[in-house]
Structure formats: structure tokens, C-alpha cells
Tab-separated table of C-alpha atoms and ligand atoms in Angstrom:
chain	number	residue	atom	x	y	z
A	928	SER	CA	-0.268	0.171	-0.131
A	929	ALA	CA	1.126	3.543	-0.716
A	930	GLY	CA	0.233	7.009	0.548
A	931	ILE	CA	0.712	10.085	-1.445
A	932	ALA	CA	1.557	13.565	-0.094
A	933	LEU	CA	1.902	16.483	-2.736
A	934	PHE	CA	4.441	19.487	-2.554
A	935	PRO	CA	3.299	22.039	-2.127
A	936	GLU	CA	-0.246	21.661	-1.502
A	937	HIS	CA	-0.020	19.094	0.794
A	938	GLY	CA	2.777	20.610	2.729
A	939	GLU	CA	5.660	22.409	2.456
A	940	THR	CA	8.429	20.850	4.392
A	941	ALA	CA	9.683	17.650	4.440
A	942	ASP	CA	8.246	16.647	7.816
A	943	ALA	CA	4.869	17.698	6.576
A	944	LEU	CA	4.693	15.349	3.471
A	945	ILE	CA	5.719	12.245	5.428
A	946	ARG	CA	3.291	13.030	7.952
A	947	HIS	CA	0.379	13.384	5.468
A	948	ALA	CA	1.732	10.872	3.455
A	949	ASN	CA	1.666	8.372	6.274
A	950	ILE	CA	-1.937	9.353	7.284
A	951	ALA	CA	-3.082	8.936	3.746
A	952	LEU	CA	-1.290	5.328	3.891
A	953	TYR	CA	-3.066	4.568	6.865
A	954	HIS	CA	-6.701	5.253	5.278
A	955	GLY	CA	-5.732	2.975	2.466
A	956	ARG	CA	-5.043	0.383	4.468
A	957	LEU	CA	-8.354	0.814	6.243
A	958	SER	CA	-10.253	-0.013	2.562
A	959	GLY	CA	-7.950	-3.433	1.986
A	960	SER	CA	-4.414	-3.820	0.941
A	961	ASN	CA	-2.455	-2.989	-2.198
A	962	SER	CA	-4.087	0.133	-2.484
A	963	HIS	CA	-2.821	3.867	-2.489
A	964	SER	CA	-4.717	7.241	-1.370
A	965	PHE	CA	-4.002	10.697	-1.661
A	966	PHE	CA	-3.721	12.744	1.524
A	967	MET	CA	-6.882	14.779	1.696
A	968	PRO	CA	-7.080	17.583	4.534
A	969	GLU	CA	-10.215	15.922	6.087
A	970	MET	CA	-8.133	12.691	6.939
A	971	GLY	CA	-5.944	14.918	9.201
A	972	GLU	CA	-8.539	15.172	11.914
A	973	SER	CA	-8.833	11.613	12.258
A	974	THR	CA	-5.132	10.939	13.238
A	975	ASP	CA	-6.068	12.072	16.988
A	976	GLN	CA	-9.077	9.579	16.800
A	977	ARG	CA	-6.384	6.971	15.670
A	978	LEU	CA	-3.827	7.504	18.292
A	979	GLN	CA	-6.911	7.463	20.756
A	980	LEU	CA	-7.732	4.040	19.317
A	981	GLN	CA	-4.503	2.438	19.447
A	982	SER	CA	-4.155	3.307	23.280
A	983	ASP	CA	-7.543	1.885	23.424
A	984	LEU	CA	-6.271	-1.339	21.949
A	985	ARG	CA	-3.290	-1.397	24.242
A	986	HIS	CA	-5.797	-0.917	27.132
A	987	ALA	CA	-8.000	-3.666	25.475
A	988	ILE	CA	-5.180	-6.344	25.632
A	989	ASP	CA	-4.347	-5.691	29.629
A	990	HIS	CA	-8.198	-5.795	30.029
A	991	ASP	CA	-9.351	-8.790	28.334
A	992	GLN	CA	-11.504	-6.983	26.146
A	993	PHE	CA	-11.457	-9.166	23.327
A	994	VAL	CA	-13.827	-12.320	22.336
A	995	LEU	CA	-13.322	-15.136	19.768
A	996	PHE	CA	-16.113	-16.122	17.585
A	997	TYR	CA	-16.011	-19.828	16.108
A	998	GLN	CA	-17.445	-20.755	12.585
A	999	PRO	CA	-17.459	-24.207	11.795
A	1000	GLN	CA	-15.829	-25.950	8.692
A	1001	VAL	CA	-18.210	-29.000	7.494
A	1002	ASP	CA	-17.210	-31.829	5.705
A	1003	LEU	CA	-19.134	-32.094	2.313
A	1004	LYS	CA	-19.381	-36.117	2.770
A	1005	ASN	CA	-21.539	-36.489	5.895
A	1006	GLY	CA	-22.027	-32.664	6.695
A	1007	CYS	CA	-19.897	-33.408	10.555
A	1008	ILE	CA	-18.446	-30.733	11.971
A	1009	LYS	CA	-14.361	-30.867	10.906
A	1010	GLY	CA	-12.994	-27.803	11.991
A	1011	VAL	CA	-13.692	-24.265	13.754
A	1012	GLU	CA	-12.091	-20.931	12.921
A	1013	ALA	CA	-11.313	-18.920	15.651
A	1014	LEU	CA	-12.332	-15.229	14.947
A	1015	ILE	CA	-11.261	-11.982	16.869
A	1016	ARG	CA	-13.606	-9.683	18.132
A	1017	TRP	CA	-13.358	-6.486	20.062
A	1018	ASN	CA	-15.645	-5.767	22.767
A	1019	HIS	CA	-15.531	-2.353	22.751
A	1020	PRO	CA	-16.831	-0.387	25.817
A	1021	GLU	CA	-18.388	2.544	23.866
A	1022	ARG	CA	-18.258	1.523	20.056
A	1023	GLY	CA	-19.775	-2.199	20.714
A	1024	LEU	CA	-18.713	-5.215	19.097
A	1025	LEU	CA	-15.947	-4.502	16.455
A	1026	PRO	CA	-14.738	-6.818	13.310
A	1027	PRO	CA	-10.514	-7.521	12.827
A	1028	SER	CA	-10.951	-4.948	9.893
A	1029	ASP	CA	-11.552	-2.333	12.572
A	1030	PHE	CA	-8.691	-2.959	14.514
A	1031	LEU	CA	-6.196	-5.244	12.876
A	1032	PRO	CA	-4.441	-2.851	10.907
A	1033	LEU	CA	-3.882	-0.792	13.638
A	1034	ALA	CA	-2.581	-3.296	15.690
A	1035	GLU	CA	-0.269	-4.026	12.918
A	1036	GLU	CA	0.714	-0.371	12.467
A	1037	ALA	CA	1.640	-0.379	16.768
A	1038	ASP	CA	3.042	-3.522	16.604
A	1039	LEU	CA	0.335	-4.889	18.996
A	1040	ILE	CA	-0.620	-7.914	16.666
A	1041	VAL	CA	1.842	-10.223	18.493
A	1042	SER	CA	0.304	-9.647	22.090
A	1043	LEU	CA	-3.468	-10.199	20.212
A	1044	ASP	CA	-2.301	-13.209	18.808
A	1045	GLU	CA	-1.192	-14.609	22.250
A	1046	TRP	CA	-4.259	-13.521	23.891
A	1047	VAL	CA	-6.319	-15.765	20.968
A	1048	THR	CA	-3.736	-18.718	21.308
A	1049	ARG	CA	-4.207	-18.408	25.160
A	1050	ASP	CA	-8.207	-18.402	24.679
A	1051	VAL	CA	-8.434	-21.075	22.208
A	1052	CYS	CA	-6.150	-23.240	24.599
A	1053	LYS	CA	-8.620	-22.609	27.607
A	1054	THR	CA	-11.329	-23.298	25.540
A	1055	LEU	CA	-9.748	-26.512	24.386
A	1056	ARG	CA	-9.404	-27.325	28.570
A	1057	ALA	CA	-12.976	-26.354	29.102
A	1058	TRP	CA	-14.176	-29.043	26.613
A	1059	THR	CA	-11.901	-31.779	27.875
A	1060	GLU	CA	-13.610	-30.914	31.014
A	1061	GLN	CA	-17.197	-30.807	29.716
A	1062	GLY	CA	-16.829	-33.680	27.611
A	1063	ILE	CA	-17.222	-32.286	24.494
A	1064	ALA	CA	-14.749	-33.728	21.874
A	1065	PRO	CA	-12.710	-31.047	20.473
A	1066	PRO	CA	-12.889	-30.161	16.632
A	1067	ARG	CA	-9.642	-29.160	14.814
A	1068	ILE	CA	-9.532	-25.305	15.991
A	1069	ALA	CA	-7.691	-22.773	13.451
A	1070	ILE	CA	-5.851	-19.663	14.529
A	1071	ASN	CA	-5.198	-17.224	12.331
A	1072	ILE	CA	-1.238	-16.116	12.711
A	1073	SER	CA	0.046	-12.977	11.412
A	1074	PRO	CA	2.821	-12.781	9.153
A	1075	ARG	CA	4.814	-10.458	12.009
A	1076	HIS	CA	4.572	-13.033	14.701
A	1077	LEU	CA	5.447	-15.633	12.766
A	1078	GLU	CA	8.458	-13.745	12.051
A	1079	GLU	CA	9.332	-13.188	16.085
A	1080	PRO	CA	12.668	-15.018	16.498
A	1081	ASP	CA	10.813	-18.038	19.407
A	1082	PHE	CA	7.367	-17.876	18.032
A	1083	VAL	CA	7.607	-21.662	17.527
A	1084	GLU	CA	9.167	-22.243	21.218
A	1085	GLN	CA	6.678	-19.746	22.600
A	1086	PHE	CA	3.254	-20.943	20.961
A	1087	ILE	CA	4.419	-24.747	21.670
A	1088	ALA	CA	5.265	-23.825	25.433
A	1089	LEU	CA	1.729	-21.944	25.405
A	1090	LEU	CA	0.166	-25.418	24.113
A	1091	ALA	CA	1.968	-27.174	26.841
A	1092	GLU	CA	0.980	-25.211	29.556
A	1093	TYR	CA	-3.136	-25.879	28.713
A	1094	ASP	CA	-2.243	-29.803	27.948
A	1095	VAL	CA	-3.701	-28.858	24.631
A	1096	ASP	CA	-2.737	-31.578	22.121
A	1097	PRO	CA	-1.129	-29.847	19.315
A	1098	ALA	CA	-3.093	-32.016	17.116
A	1099	VAL	CA	-6.041	-30.157	17.252
A	1100	ILE	CA	-4.473	-27.245	16.226
A	1101	GLU	CA	-4.348	-25.957	12.447
A	1102	VAL	CA	-2.440	-22.246	12.060
A	1103	GLU	CA	-3.769	-20.027	8.919
A	1104	LEU	CA	-0.982	-18.580	7.359
A	1105	THR	CA	-1.234	-16.098	4.336
A	1106	GLU	CA	1.068	-16.568	1.256
A	1107	ASN	CA	2.913	-13.484	1.520
A	1108	LEU	CA	4.655	-14.958	4.296
A	1109	PHE	CA	6.560	-17.077	1.742
A	1110	ILE	CA	8.063	-14.068	-0.056
A	1111	ARG	CA	9.802	-12.852	3.091
A	1112	ASP	CA	12.229	-15.096	4.382
A	1113	PRO	CA	11.745	-18.680	2.805
A	1114	ASN	CA	14.264	-20.493	4.590
A	1115	MET	CA	13.187	-19.128	7.978
A	1116	VAL	CA	9.713	-19.817	6.997
A	1117	ALA	CA	10.322	-23.205	6.434
A	1118	GLN	CA	12.284	-23.958	9.414
A	1119	LYS	CA	9.313	-22.557	11.708
A	1120	LEU	CA	6.952	-24.489	9.894
A	1121	GLN	CA	8.883	-28.005	9.906
A	1122	THR	CA	9.321	-27.523	13.616
A	1123	LEU	CA	5.279	-26.692	13.993
A	1124	ALA	CA	4.470	-29.604	11.756
A	1125	ALA	CA	6.944	-31.945	13.421
A	1126	HIS	CA	5.126	-31.092	16.889
A	1127	GLY	CA	1.956	-32.343	15.161
A	1128	VAL	CA	0.423	-28.739	14.392
A	1129	MET	CA	-1.392	-28.357	10.854
A	1130	ILE	CA	-0.564	-25.508	8.618
A	1131	ALA	CA	-3.307	-24.437	6.298
A	1132	ILE	CA	-2.918	-21.839	3.654
A	1133	ASP	CA	-5.604	-18.926	4.191
A	1134	ASP	CA	-6.900	-16.938	0.905
A	1135	PHE	CA	-5.474	-19.590	-1.165
A	1136	GLY	CA	-4.416	-17.573	-4.655
A	1137	THR	CA	-5.339	-14.075	-4.091
A	1138	GLN	CA	-1.726	-12.810	-3.054
A	1139	TYR	CA	1.485	-12.869	-4.533
A	1140	SER	CA	3.290	-16.290	-4.402
A	1141	SER	CA	4.598	-18.679	-6.275
A	1142	LEU	CA	3.209	-22.929	-6.195
A	1143	SER	CA	6.187	-24.218	-5.599
A	1144	TYR	CA	6.146	-23.507	-1.895
A	1145	LEU	CA	3.039	-26.019	-1.633
A	1146	GLN	CA	5.708	-28.536	-2.089
A	1147	LYS	CA	8.777	-27.363	-0.257
A	1148	PHE	CA	6.762	-26.517	2.792
A	1149	PRO	CA	4.516	-28.893	5.082
A	1150	ILE	CA	0.820	-27.840	4.524
A	1151	HIS	CA	-1.844	-29.510	5.363
A	1152	THR	CA	-4.761	-27.731	4.097
A	1153	LEU	CA	-5.523	-25.272	1.333
A	1154	LYS	CA	-8.321	-22.367	2.070
A	1155	ILE	CA	-9.967	-21.476	-1.319
A	1156	ASP	CA	-10.882	-17.255	-1.324
A	1157	LYS	CA	-14.084	-16.306	-0.512
A	1158	SER	CA	-13.509	-13.962	-3.827
A	1159	PHE	CA	-13.344	-17.655	-5.896
A	1160	VAL	CA	-16.381	-19.152	-4.206
A	1161	TRP	CA	-18.761	-15.851	-4.747
A	1162	GLU	CA	-17.971	-16.031	-8.412
A	1163	ILE	CA	-19.611	-19.520	-9.135
A	1164	ASP	CA	-22.977	-18.259	-9.477
A	1165	ARG	CA	-21.716	-15.630	-11.831
A	1166	GLU	CA	-18.405	-16.092	-13.663
A	1167	TYR	CA	-17.770	-19.370	-15.710
A	1168	ARG	CA	-14.134	-18.696	-15.809
A	1169	GLN	CA	-14.066	-19.207	-12.029
A	1170	HIS	CA	-15.035	-22.325	-12.470
A	1171	ALA	CA	-12.172	-23.197	-13.892
A	1172	ILE	CA	-9.808	-21.777	-11.297
A	1173	ILE	CA	-11.724	-23.366	-8.597
A	1174	LYS	CA	-11.281	-26.995	-10.398
A	1175	ALA	CA	-7.427	-26.219	-10.593
A	1176	ILE	CA	-7.103	-25.082	-7.161
A	1177	ILE	CA	-8.647	-28.314	-6.181
A	1178	SER	CA	-7.101	-30.720	-8.548
A	1179	ILE	CA	-3.564	-28.966	-7.437
A	1180	ALA	CA	-4.654	-29.857	-3.818
A	1181	HIS	CA	-5.715	-33.319	-4.331
A	1182	GLY	CA	-2.720	-33.874	-6.034
A	1183	LEU	CA	-0.804	-33.230	-3.472
A	1184	GLY	CA	-2.994	-34.687	-0.792
A	1185	LEU	CA	-3.998	-31.716	0.873
A	1186	ASN	CA	-7.008	-30.865	2.314
A	1187	LEU	CA	-9.483	-28.120	0.941
A	1188	VAL	CA	-11.664	-25.795	2.674
A	1189	ALA	CA	-13.967	-23.191	0.782
A	1190	GLU	CA	-14.524	-20.000	2.663
A	1191	GLY	CA	-17.473	-17.700	2.359
A	1192	VAL	CA	-19.869	-20.466	0.612
A	1193	GLU	CA	-23.402	-18.312	1.103
A	1194	THR	CA	-25.738	-20.163	-1.825
A	1195	GLU	CA	-26.729	-23.719	-2.011
A	1196	GLU	CA	-25.581	-23.425	-5.654
A	1197	GLN	CA	-22.032	-22.670	-4.599
A	1198	LEU	CA	-22.125	-25.729	-2.365
A	1199	ARG	CA	-23.672	-28.062	-4.956
A	1200	PHE	CA	-21.110	-26.833	-7.022
A	1201	LEU	CA	-17.989	-27.524	-4.419
A	1202	GLU	CA	-19.434	-30.776	-3.552
A	1203	ILE	CA	-19.673	-32.049	-7.386
A	1204	GLN	CA	-15.716	-30.709	-8.045
A	1205	GLY	CA	-15.252	-32.997	-4.587
A	1206	CYS	CA	-14.269	-30.439	-2.363
A	1207	ASP	CA	-13.776	-31.346	1.248
A	1208	GLU	CA	-14.720	-29.115	3.533
A	1209	ILE	CA	-17.167	-25.833	3.181
A	1210	GLN	CA	-17.367	-22.754	5.747
A	1211	GLY	CA	-19.634	-19.768	5.248
A	1212	TYR	CA	-22.843	-18.054	5.980
A	1213	LEU	CA	-24.961	-20.955	4.237
A	1214	ILE	CA	-23.983	-23.004	7.478
A	1215	SER	CA	-23.234	-20.758	9.657
A	1216	LYS	CA	-21.808	-17.285	10.631
A	1217	PRO	CA	-18.983	-16.965	13.422
A	1218	LEU	CA	-20.854	-18.238	16.748
A	1219	ARG	CA	-19.927	-17.050	20.291
A	1220	ARG	CA	-18.840	-20.080	21.798
A	1221	GLU	CA	-21.730	-21.401	24.036
A	1222	ALA	CA	-23.758	-21.430	20.135
A	1223	LEU	CA	-20.995	-23.545	18.793
A	1224	GLU	CA	-20.961	-26.064	21.685
A	1225	GLU	CA	-24.474	-26.694	21.138
A	1226	LEU	CA	-23.487	-27.504	17.327
A	1227	LEU	CA	-20.740	-29.195	18.595
A	1228	ILE	CA	-23.086	-31.567	20.633
A	1229	GLN	CA	-25.163	-31.879	17.856
A	1230	GLY	CA	-22.199	-32.835	15.647
A	1231	CYS	CA	-23.813	-34.090	12.254
A	1232	GLY	CA	-26.295	-33.323	9.953
A	1233	ILE	CA	-25.332	-29.780	9.670
A	1234	LEU	CA	-25.538	-29.389	5.785
A	1235	PRO	CA	-28.977	-28.029	3.721
A	1236	LYS	CA	-30.752	-30.639	2.432
A	1237	SER	CA	-30.664	-31.273	-1.073
B	444	C2E	P1	-9.797	-14.745	7.001
B	444	C2E	O1	-8.935	-15.644	7.782
B	444	C2E	O2	-9.949	-15.276	5.406
B	444	C2E	O3	-11.407	-15.223	7.577
B	444	C2E	C1	-12.559	-15.598	7.245
B	444	C2E	C2	-13.361	-14.221	7.058
B	444	C2E	O4	-14.367	-14.671	6.233
B	444	C2E	C3	-14.065	-13.911	8.207
B	444	C2E	O5	-14.286	-12.555	8.412
B	444	C2E	C4	-15.212	-14.460	8.393
B	444	C2E	O6	-16.279	-14.045	9.477
B	444	C2E	C5	-15.503	-14.059	7.158
B	444	C2E	N1	-16.821	-15.328	6.313
B	444	C2E	C6	-16.430	-16.609	6.651
B	444	C2E	N2	-18.004	-16.623	5.921
B	444	C2E	C7	-18.448	-15.451	5.310
B	444	C2E	C8	-19.531	-15.494	4.506
B	444	C2E	O7	-20.519	-16.717	3.868
B	444	C2E	N3	-19.694	-14.711	3.669
B	444	C2E	C9	-19.039	-13.302	4.337
B	444	C2E	N4	-19.587	-11.764	3.779
B	444	C2E	N5	-18.068	-13.462	5.065
B	444	C2E	C10	-17.600	-14.659	5.681
B	444	C2E	P2	-13.419	-11.392	10.089
B	444	C2E	O8	-14.038	-12.399	11.134
B	444	C2E	O9	-13.926	-10.258	9.943
B	444	C2E	O10	-11.983	-11.663	10.133
B	444	C2E	C11	-11.720	-10.849	8.927
B	444	C2E	C12	-10.551	-11.157	8.744
B	444	C2E	O11	-9.381	-10.658	10.017
B	444	C2E	C13	-9.659	-12.626	8.693
B	444	C2E	O12	-9.468	-13.127	7.352
B	444	C2E	C14	-8.144	-12.714	9.345
B	444	C2E	O13	-7.456	-12.379	8.360
B	444	C2E	C15	-8.217	-11.572	10.401
B	444	C2E	N6	-8.312	-11.882	11.694
B	444	C2E	C16	-9.807	-12.549	12.157
B	444	C2E	N7	-9.462	-13.110	13.733
B	444	C2E	C17	-7.970	-12.856	13.645
B	444	C2E	C18	-7.242	-13.414	14.471
B	444	C2E	O14	-7.627	-13.633	15.659
B	444	C2E	N8	-5.752	-13.282	14.183
B	444	C2E	C19	-5.175	-12.706	13.239
B	444	C2E	N9	-3.619	-12.706	13.311
B	444	C2E	N10	-5.952	-12.053	12.709
B	444	C2E	C20	-7.168	-12.605	12.727
B	445	MG	MG1	-7.994	-17.510	8.062
B	446	MG	MG1	-9.744	-16.411	4.551
């Protein structure tokens, strides 16, 4: 992403230009990655809001204001819940429940993302502990880990130590990573993923096919699951070309012995298409929105029969 400030209308000194370009960058990021935006004077006033939000975010981490929602991933062959993805929300004291898009970019920028990811991992561990005590058989739980976090020198050790602290079986944990990770430092990434996998943790590639990457990493790294991005799934009803892309992804994944989860499934038409193509699992509003833990537990007790009848 890029933020742009022009001389002289957006500032007459290097300092002012850089500050304004940064503000434009921040605004661009709010609307997604790979964007560029020009500075506008109206953006200036929200800098204070942003600083306020960053300090709120620090406070929120220390005061447990986050809550995890869980979205089921259902096996297309038998309608049983195979896994769930943990998705963070911020229970903001004044603004209510905030989605990740409202605060993750800020957390990245303020270097709080590692603390957030750790909070998520700990909370997942607590939930798994509670399920063991309640006699609920745990599904696979997917945790999103940001590239910045994985780059921490002791990421793997800390992660495994946290699981051990709660006596969690690493084999129920799946770490979701995005492809962009692989263009950073492939040797470092390979080594970390291999250590994680050696402990039994599974590795999923999120939003597969949407970012810059090469396919060769699929062979080089110990990957278990590919997640077909929702942008491909949503085009099933509309665009014939997307059918070819999804078919190709399914064929690559199965050729390499990987599990496939299609994300963002909203219609029965999408479900049927994915079923015919042999996709393994689906996740999306058609089955369930992300749920609070209590609501998920009811579904877990039901376990199967989650797919709509054809
Ligand atoms: P993601 O990992 O690709 O997660 C899937 C997103 O798609 C979630 O959005 C989910 O609610 C949404 N989704 C699932 N099915 C459907 C559907 O049928 N229709 C629509 N419209 N949306 C659907 P959410 O929860 O807002 O999370 C957005 C992103 O924020 C996630 O994308 C992930 O990249 C990031 N994120 C969420 N929780 C965490 C976390 O704990 N740690 C980190 N580092 N990132 C997180
Ligand atoms: Mg994810
Ligand atoms: Mg995704």
C-alpha cells in the first residue's frame, strides 16, 4: 500500500509531507491492502481518533476486552463439523462489538499484533481445556497467525509452550497463514513450519490464490490445508472462468494430498458446485456465521447433519 502527499499543496516541508503521506497510507489500509491513496485535509482530523484507538487497543489487551467467535468448517461428505476457525472481535466499551477490519490494521501498525495473536492462542487453549472437562470432543481449531508474529525469533517455542501450559494436544490446532509469508524469508519460514509440523500442529494457507506467491512453496513446506478464498467462491454463480480456477485449485490440492476448505460459501448453488468438484469442507454463512462459544458448543454436541438437505 502507498500513501501519497504532494508538494506544495499537502505540505511545504519534508516533515509535513511525510506525516501527511503516512496519514493517507493509514486511510488506504483501512479500505484493504494493495491500495494507494492521496492525502486529503479531512484525513488529518482523524489522526487523533486513531491515536486514541491505539491507546484503547493497548488497554483492551490488558483488560481482556476481546472475544473469540468460532465458525464451523463442515465435511461435505457427511455434514459433520471437522473444524472451526477462531475469529477475533473487540468488545469495545463504547463502540460495541468491532470486526477485525476495524482494529487489526491499527494493531499491526502499533506493533500490537503479536500480543493480540498470543491472546487468541491462549483463549483457544482455555476453551480446549474447558471442553475436555465438559466432555466435548474438540474439532480441529484454526488460529490466524500474522506474518509479523511468525517472524518473532521464538514464535514456535512460545506457541508450543502455550499449548503445553494448558495440556492441549497440538494435533487439534491448525495455524492459518497467508501466502505473502512465503516471499519474505523462505528458509526461516520453512524451518519454523517444519518445527511446528513436527510437533503435530497443522498448517493451512488462507485466502489461497489471491496474493503474490509461487506454487512451488506447496511442495517445499509442510502444508495440510488450502483454503479457497471467498472471492473465488462468490463468482461461482456468475463467472464461468472462476469455475476453471476452483477446479484447478481442487486438483492441485488433491494431487498433493492436501485438505481443501472453501471459505465464504453463501448459497446452495455454490455448495453443490463445490460438492460435485470434490471439495472436502466448506465454511460460510450458508452453514453458520461465526458463533459465540456457547452457541458453537450446541452445534458441536449435535456434531453432524449440519448441511442443508438437497
Ligand atoms: P480470514 O482468516 O480469511 O477469515 C474469514 C473471514 O470471512 C471472517 O471475517 C469470516 O467471518 C468471513 N466469512 C466467513 N464466511 C463468510 C460468508 O459466507 N460470507 C461473508 N461475507 N463472510 C464470511 P472476519 O471475522 O471479519 O475476519 C476478517 C479477517 O481478519 C480474517 O480473514 C483474518 O485475516 C483476520 N483475523 C480474524 N481473526 C484474527 C485473529 O485472531 N488473528 C489474526 N492475526 N487475524 C485475524
Ligand atoms: Mg483465516
Ligand atoms: Mg480467508
